[in-house]
PDB file of C-alpha atoms in Angstrom:
ATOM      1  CA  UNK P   1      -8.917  -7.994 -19.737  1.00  0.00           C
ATOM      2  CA  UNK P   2     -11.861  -9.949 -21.275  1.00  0.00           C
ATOM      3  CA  UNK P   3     -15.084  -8.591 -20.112  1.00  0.00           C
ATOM      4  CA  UNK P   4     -18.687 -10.002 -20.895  1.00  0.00           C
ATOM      5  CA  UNK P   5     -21.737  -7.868 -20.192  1.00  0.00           C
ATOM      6  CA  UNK P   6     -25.423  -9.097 -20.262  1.00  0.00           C
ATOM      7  CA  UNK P   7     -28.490  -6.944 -20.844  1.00  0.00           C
ATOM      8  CA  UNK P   8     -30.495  -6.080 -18.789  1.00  0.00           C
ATOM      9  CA  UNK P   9     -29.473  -6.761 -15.790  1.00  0.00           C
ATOM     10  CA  UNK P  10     -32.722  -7.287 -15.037  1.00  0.00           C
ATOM     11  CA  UNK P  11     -36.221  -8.383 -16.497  1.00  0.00           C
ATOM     12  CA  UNK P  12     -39.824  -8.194 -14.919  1.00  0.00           C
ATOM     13  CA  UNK P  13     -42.561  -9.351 -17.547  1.00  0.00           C
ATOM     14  CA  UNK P  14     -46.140 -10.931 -17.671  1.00  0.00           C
ATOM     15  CA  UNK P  15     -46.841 -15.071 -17.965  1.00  0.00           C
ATOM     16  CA  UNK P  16     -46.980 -15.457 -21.959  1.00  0.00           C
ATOM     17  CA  UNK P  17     -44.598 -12.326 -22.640  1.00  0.00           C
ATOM     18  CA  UNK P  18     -42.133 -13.421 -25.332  1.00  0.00           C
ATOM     19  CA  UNK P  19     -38.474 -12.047 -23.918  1.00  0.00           C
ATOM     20  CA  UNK P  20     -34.943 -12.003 -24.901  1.00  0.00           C
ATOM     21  CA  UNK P  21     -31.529 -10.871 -23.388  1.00  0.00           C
ATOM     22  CA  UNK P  22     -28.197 -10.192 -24.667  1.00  0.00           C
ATOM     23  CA  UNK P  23     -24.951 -10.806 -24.070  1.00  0.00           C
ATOM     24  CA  UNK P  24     -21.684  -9.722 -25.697  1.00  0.00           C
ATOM     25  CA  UNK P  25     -18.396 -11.182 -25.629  1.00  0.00           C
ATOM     26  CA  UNK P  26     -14.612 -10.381 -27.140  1.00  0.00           C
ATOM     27  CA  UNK P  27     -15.110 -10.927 -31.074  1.00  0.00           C
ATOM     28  CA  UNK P  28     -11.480 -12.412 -30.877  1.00  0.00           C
ATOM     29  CA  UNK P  29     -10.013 -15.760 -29.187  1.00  0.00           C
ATOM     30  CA  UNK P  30     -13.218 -17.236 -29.541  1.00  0.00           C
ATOM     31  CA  UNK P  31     -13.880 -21.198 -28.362  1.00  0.00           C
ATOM     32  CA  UNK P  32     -17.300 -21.449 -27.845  1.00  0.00           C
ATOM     33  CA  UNK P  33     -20.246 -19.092 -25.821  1.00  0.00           C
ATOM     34  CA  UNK P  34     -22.419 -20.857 -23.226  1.00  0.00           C
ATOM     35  CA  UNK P  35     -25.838 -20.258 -21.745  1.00  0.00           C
ATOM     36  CA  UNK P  36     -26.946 -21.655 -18.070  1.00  0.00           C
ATOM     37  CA  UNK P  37     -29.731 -20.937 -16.270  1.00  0.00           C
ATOM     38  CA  UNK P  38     -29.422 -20.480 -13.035  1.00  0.00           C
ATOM     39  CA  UNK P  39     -32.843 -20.731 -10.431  1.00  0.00           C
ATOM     40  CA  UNK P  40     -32.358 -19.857  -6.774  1.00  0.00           C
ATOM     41  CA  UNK P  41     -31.095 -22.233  -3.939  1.00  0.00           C
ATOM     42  CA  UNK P  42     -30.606 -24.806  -7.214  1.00  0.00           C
ATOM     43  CA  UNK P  43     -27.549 -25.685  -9.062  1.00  0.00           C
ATOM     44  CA  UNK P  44     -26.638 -23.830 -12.503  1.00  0.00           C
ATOM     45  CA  UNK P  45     -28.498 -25.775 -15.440  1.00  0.00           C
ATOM     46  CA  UNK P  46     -26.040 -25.730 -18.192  1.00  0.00           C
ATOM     47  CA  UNK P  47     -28.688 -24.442 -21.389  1.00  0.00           C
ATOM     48  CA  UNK P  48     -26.358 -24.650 -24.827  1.00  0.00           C
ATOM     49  CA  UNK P  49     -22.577 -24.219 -25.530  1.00  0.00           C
ATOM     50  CA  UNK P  50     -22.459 -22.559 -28.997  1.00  0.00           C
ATOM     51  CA  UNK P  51     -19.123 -22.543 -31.494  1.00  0.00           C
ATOM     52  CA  UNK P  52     -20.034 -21.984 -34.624  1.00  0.00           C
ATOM     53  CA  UNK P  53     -20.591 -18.125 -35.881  1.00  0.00           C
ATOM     54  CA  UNK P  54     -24.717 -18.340 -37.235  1.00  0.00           C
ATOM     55  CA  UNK P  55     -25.623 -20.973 -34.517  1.00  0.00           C
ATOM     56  CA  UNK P  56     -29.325 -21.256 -33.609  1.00  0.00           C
ATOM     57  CA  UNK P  57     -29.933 -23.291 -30.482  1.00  0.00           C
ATOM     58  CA  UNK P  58     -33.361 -24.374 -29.329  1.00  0.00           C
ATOM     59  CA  UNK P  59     -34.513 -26.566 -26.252  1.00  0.00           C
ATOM     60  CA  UNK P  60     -38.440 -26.403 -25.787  1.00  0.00           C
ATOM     61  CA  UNK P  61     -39.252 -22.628 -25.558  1.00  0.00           C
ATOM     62  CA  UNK P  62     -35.564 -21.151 -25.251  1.00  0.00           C
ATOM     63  CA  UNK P  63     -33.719 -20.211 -28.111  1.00  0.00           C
ATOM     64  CA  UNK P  64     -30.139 -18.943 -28.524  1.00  0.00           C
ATOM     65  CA  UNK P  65     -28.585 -17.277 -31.626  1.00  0.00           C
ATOM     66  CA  UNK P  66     -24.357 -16.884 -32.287  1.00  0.00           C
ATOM     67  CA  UNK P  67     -22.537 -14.054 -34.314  1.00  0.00           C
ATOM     68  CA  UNK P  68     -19.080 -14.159 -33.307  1.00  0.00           C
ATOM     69  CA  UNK P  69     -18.302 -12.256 -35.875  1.00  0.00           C
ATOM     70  CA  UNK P  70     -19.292  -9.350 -33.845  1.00  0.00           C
ATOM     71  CA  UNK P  71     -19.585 -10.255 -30.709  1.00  0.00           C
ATOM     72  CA  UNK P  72     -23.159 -11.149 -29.318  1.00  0.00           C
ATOM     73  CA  UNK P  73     -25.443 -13.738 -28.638  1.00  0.00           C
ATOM     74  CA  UNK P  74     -29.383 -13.773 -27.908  1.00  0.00           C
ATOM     75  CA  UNK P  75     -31.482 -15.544 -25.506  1.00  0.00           C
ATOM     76  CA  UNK P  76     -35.344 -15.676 -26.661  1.00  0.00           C
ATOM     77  CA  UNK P  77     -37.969 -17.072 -24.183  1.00  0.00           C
ATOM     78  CA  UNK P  78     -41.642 -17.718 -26.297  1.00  0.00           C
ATOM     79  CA  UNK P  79     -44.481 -17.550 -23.740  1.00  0.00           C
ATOM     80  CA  UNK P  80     -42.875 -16.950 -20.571  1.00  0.00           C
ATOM     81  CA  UNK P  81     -43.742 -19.053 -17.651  1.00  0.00           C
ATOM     82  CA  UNK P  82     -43.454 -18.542 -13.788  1.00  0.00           C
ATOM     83  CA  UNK P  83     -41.059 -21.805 -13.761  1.00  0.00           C
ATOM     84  CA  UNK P  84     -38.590 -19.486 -15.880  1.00  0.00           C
ATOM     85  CA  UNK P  85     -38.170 -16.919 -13.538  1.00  0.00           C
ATOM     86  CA  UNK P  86     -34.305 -16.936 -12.896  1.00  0.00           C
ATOM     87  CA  UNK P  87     -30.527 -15.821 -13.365  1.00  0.00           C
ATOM     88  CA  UNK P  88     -29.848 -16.299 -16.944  1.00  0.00           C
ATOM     89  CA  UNK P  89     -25.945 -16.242 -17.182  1.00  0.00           C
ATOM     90  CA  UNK P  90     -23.599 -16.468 -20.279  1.00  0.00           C
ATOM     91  CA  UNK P  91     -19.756 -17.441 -19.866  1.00  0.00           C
ATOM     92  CA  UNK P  92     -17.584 -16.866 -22.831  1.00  0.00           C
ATOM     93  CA  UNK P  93     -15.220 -19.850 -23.688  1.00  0.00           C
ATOM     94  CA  UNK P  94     -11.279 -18.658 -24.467  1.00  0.00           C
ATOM     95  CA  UNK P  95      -9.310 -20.508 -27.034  1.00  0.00           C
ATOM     96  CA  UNK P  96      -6.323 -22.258 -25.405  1.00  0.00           C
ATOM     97  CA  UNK P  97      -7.386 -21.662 -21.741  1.00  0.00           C
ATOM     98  CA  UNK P  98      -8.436 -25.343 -21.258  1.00  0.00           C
ATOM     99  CA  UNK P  99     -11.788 -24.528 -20.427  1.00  0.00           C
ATOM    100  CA  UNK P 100     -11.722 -21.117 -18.031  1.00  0.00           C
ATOM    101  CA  UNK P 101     -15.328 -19.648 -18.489  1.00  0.00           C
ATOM    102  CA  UNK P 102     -15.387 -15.888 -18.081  1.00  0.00           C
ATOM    103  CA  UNK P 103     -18.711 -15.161 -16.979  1.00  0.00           C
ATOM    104  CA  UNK P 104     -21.108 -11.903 -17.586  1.00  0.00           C
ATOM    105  CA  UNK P 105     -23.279 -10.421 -14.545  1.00  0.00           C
ATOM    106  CA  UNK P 106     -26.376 -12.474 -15.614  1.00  0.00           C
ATOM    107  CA  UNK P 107     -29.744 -11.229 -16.274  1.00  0.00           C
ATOM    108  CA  UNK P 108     -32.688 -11.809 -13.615  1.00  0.00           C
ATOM    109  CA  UNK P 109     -35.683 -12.674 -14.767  1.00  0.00           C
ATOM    110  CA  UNK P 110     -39.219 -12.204 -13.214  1.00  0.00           C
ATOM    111  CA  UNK P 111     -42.631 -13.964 -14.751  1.00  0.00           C
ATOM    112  CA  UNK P 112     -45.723 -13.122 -12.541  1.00  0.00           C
ATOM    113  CA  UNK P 113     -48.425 -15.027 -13.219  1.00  0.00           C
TER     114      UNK P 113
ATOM    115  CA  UNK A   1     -26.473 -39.861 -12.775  1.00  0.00           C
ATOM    116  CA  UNK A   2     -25.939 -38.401  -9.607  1.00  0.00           C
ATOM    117  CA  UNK A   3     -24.685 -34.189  -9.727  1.00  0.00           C
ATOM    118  CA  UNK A   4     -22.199 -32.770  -8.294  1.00  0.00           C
ATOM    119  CA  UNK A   5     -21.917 -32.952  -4.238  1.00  0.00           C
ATOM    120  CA  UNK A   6     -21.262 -29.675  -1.978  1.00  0.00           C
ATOM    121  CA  UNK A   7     -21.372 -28.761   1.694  1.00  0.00           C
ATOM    122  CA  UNK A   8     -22.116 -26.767   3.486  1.00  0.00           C
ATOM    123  CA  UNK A   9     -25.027 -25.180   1.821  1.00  0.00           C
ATOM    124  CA  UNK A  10     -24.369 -22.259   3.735  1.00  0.00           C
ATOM    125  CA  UNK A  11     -22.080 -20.826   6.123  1.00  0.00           C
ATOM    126  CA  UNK A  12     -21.456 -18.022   8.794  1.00  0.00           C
ATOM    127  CA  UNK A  13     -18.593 -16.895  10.336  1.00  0.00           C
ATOM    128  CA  UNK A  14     -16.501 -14.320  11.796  1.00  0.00           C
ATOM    129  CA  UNK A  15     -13.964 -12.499   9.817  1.00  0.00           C
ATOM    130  CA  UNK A  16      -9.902 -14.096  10.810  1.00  0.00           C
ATOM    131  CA  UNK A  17     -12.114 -17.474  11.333  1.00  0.00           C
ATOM    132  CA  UNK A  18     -11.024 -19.933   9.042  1.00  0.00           C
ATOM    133  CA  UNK A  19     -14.035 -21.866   6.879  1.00  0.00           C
ATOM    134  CA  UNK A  20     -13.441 -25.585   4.270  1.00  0.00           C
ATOM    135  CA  UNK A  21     -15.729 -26.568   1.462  1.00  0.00           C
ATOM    136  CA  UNK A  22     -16.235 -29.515   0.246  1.00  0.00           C
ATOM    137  CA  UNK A  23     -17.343 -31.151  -3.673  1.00  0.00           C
ATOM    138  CA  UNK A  24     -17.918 -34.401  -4.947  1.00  0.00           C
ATOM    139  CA  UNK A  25     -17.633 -34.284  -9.288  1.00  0.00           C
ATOM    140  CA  UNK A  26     -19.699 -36.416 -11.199  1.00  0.00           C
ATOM    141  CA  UNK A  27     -17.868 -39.852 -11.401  1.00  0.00           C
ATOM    142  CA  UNK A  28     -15.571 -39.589 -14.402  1.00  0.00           C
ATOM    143  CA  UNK A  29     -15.159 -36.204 -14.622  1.00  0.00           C
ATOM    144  CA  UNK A  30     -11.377 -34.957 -14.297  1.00  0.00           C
ATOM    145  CA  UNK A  31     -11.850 -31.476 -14.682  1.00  0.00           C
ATOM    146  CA  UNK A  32     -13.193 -29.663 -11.755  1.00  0.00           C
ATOM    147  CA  UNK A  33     -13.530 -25.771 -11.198  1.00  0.00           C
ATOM    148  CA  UNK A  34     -14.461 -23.719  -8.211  1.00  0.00           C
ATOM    149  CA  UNK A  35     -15.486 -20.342  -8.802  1.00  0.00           C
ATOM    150  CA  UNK A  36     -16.899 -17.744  -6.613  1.00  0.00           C
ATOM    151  CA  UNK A  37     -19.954 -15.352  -7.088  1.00  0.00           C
ATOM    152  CA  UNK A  38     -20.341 -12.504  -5.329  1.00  0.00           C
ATOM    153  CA  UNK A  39     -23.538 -10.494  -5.264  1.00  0.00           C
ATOM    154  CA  UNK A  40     -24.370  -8.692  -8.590  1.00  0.00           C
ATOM    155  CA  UNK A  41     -21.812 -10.423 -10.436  1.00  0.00           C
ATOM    156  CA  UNK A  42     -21.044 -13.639 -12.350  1.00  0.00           C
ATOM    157  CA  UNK A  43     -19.204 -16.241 -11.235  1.00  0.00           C
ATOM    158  CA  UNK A  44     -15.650 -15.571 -11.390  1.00  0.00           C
ATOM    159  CA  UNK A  45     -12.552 -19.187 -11.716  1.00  0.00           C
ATOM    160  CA  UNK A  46     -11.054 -19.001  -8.477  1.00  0.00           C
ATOM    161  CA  UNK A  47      -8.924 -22.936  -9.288  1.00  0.00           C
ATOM    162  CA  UNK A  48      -9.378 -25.509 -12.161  1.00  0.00           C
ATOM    163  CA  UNK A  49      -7.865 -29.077 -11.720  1.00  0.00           C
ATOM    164  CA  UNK A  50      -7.547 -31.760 -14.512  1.00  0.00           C
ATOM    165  CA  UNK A  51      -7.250 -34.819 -12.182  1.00  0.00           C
ATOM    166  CA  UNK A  52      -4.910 -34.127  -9.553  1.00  0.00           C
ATOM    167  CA  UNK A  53      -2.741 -31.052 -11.137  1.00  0.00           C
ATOM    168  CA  UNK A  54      -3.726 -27.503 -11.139  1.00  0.00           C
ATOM    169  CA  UNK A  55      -4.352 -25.908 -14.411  1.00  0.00           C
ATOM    170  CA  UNK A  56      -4.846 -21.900 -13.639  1.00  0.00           C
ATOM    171  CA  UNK A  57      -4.899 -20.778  -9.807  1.00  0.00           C
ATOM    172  CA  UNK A  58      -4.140 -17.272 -11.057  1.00  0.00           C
ATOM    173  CA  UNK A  59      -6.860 -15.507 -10.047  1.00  0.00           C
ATOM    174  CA  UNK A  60      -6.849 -17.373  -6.195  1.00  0.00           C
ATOM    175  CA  UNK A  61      -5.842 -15.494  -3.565  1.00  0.00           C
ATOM    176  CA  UNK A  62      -3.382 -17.364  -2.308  1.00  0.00           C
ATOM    177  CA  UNK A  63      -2.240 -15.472   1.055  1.00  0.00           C
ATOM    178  CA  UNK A  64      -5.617 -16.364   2.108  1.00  0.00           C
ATOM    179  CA  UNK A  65      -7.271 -19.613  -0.125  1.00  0.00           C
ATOM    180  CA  UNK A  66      -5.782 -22.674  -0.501  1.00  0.00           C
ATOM    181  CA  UNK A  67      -7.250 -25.332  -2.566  1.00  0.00           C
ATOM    182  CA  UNK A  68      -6.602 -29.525  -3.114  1.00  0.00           C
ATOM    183  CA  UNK A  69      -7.959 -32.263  -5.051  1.00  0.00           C
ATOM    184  CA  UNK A  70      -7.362 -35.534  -3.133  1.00  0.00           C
ATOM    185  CA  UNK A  71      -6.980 -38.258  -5.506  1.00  0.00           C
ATOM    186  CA  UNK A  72      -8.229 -36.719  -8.562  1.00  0.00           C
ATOM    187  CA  UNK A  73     -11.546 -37.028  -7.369  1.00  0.00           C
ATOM    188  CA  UNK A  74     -13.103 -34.974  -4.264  1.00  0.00           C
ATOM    189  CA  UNK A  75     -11.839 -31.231  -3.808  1.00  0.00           C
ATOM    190  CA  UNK A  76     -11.994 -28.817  -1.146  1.00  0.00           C
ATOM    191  CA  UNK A  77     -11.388 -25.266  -0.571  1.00  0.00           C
ATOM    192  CA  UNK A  78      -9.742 -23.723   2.344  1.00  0.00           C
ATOM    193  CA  UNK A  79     -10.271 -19.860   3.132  1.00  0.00           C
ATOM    194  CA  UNK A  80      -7.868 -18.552   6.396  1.00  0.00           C
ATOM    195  CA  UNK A  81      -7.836 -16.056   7.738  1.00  0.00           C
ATOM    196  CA  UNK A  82     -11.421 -15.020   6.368  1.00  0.00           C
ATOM    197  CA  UNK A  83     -12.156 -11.471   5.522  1.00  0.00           C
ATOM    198  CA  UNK A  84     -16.076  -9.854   4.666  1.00  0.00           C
ATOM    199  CA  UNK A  85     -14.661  -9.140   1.173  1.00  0.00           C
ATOM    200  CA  UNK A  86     -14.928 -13.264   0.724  1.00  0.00           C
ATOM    201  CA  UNK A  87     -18.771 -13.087   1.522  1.00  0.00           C
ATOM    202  CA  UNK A  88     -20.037 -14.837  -1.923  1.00  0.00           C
ATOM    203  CA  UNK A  89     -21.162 -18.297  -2.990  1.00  0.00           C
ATOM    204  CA  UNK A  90     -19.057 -20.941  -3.829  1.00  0.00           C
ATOM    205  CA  UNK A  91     -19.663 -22.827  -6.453  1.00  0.00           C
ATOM    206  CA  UNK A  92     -17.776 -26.398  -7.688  1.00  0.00           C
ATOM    207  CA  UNK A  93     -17.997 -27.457 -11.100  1.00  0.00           C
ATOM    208  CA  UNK A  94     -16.669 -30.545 -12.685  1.00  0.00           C
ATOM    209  CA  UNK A  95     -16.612 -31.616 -16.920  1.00  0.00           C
ATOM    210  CA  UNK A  96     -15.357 -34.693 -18.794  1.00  0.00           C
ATOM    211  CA  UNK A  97     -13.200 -32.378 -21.388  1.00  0.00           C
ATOM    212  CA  UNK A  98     -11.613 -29.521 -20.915  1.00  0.00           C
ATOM    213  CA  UNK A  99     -12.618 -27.262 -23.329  1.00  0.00           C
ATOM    214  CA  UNK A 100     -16.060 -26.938 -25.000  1.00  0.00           C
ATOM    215  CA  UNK A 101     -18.170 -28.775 -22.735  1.00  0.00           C
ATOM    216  CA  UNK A 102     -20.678 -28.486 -20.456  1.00  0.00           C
ATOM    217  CA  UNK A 103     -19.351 -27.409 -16.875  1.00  0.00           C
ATOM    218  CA  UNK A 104     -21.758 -29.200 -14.172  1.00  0.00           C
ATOM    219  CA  UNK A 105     -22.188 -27.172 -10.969  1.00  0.00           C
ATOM    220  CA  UNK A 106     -23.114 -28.361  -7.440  1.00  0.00           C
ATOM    221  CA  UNK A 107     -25.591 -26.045  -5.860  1.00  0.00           C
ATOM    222  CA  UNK A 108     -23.059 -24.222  -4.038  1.00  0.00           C
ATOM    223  CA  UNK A 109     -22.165 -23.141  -0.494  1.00  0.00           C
ATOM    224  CA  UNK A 110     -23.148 -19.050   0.663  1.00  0.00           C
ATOM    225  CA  UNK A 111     -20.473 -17.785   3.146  1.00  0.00           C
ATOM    226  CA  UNK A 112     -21.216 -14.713   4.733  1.00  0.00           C
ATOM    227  CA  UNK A 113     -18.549 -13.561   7.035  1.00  0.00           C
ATOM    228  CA  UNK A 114     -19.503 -11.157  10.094  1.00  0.00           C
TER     229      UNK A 114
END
């Protein structure tokens, strides 16, 4: 059974805290590792889809860093911001099962102004 | 470019009441997914389609869930008899290829069943 866990489960910082979460993922059968964000009563908000082992992925102040070698992938927010508050999920990618995401817990995420 | 379509938003029922959802892809897309959430968890593949044929149904229930894709274009998902186990969200997904991309979700319907 592939599993993928996220930590925490949960996050409660300050507006301007710097934060990051992990997930971790089967080191084997590895396609690619994606990262959506995921705000209440809204749609999932796809955030990077990673293959390469070393990746560093950045979109304004999220970042996202690959080692497949070993299984794990970070999630850095610089200068948190109420509008981030939300479910940060990441869904692990299986070689040769056209697409089937398996998909950790998430980790919620709390930025009081 | 419009996202993908579901409704309802949110549902209530009675458990051995039978419920339908509904998604619209984003136009092009032949690959569409439904998965369902359930409190404290991620979303788990319940069906994936590539146009009108089912790629992996094996983790739907399929006593209970039924699921079609009419044309290769709009899906919907059938849950009867319902039980309070199936209390979750259902999302719909759709992507232009199969493996690698970016999976676009609706917004999802939440079913609670009394």
């Amino acid at each position: 059974i592939l599993n993928v866990e996220q930590s925490p489960q949960s996050l409660h910082v300050q507006e301007g805290d710097s934060t990051n979460f992990t997930c971790s993922f089967p080191s084997s059968n590895f396609y690619a590792l994606h990262w959506y964000r995921w705000e209440t009563a809204k749609s999932p908000e796809a955030l990077f889809v990673m293959t390469l082992n070393g990746d560093e992925k950045k979109k304004g102040r999220i970042s996202a860093t690959l080692n497949t070698k070993e299984g794990y992938s970070y999630l850095y927010i610089k200068g948190s911001q109420p509008e981030d508050s939300a479910t940060y999920l990441c869904a692990f990618d299986v070689i040769g099962q056209g697409g089937k995401l398996i998909f950790g817990q998430g980790t919620e995420l709390s930025v009081k102004p | 470019e419009a996202g993908v379509a579901q409704s309802p938003r949110y549902k209530i029922i009675e458990k051995r009441q039978s419920v339908a959802f509904w998604c619209n892809p984003i136009s092009g897309h032949a690959t569409l997914y439904w998965y369902q959430q359930i409190l404290g968890q991620g979303p788990k593949l319940l069906i994936q389609f590539q146009n009108n044929g089912v790629v992996d149904d094996s983790q739907l229930p399929k006593d209970r869930y039924s699921a079609e894709r009419l044309k290769g274009v709009d899906s919907t998902l059938k849950i009867q008899p319902a039980k309070l186990e199936d209390s979750a969200v259902y999302l719909c997904a759709s992507s232009i290829r199969v493996q690698g991309g970016s999976q676009y979700f609706g917004p999802g319907t939440r079913l609670t069943v009394t």
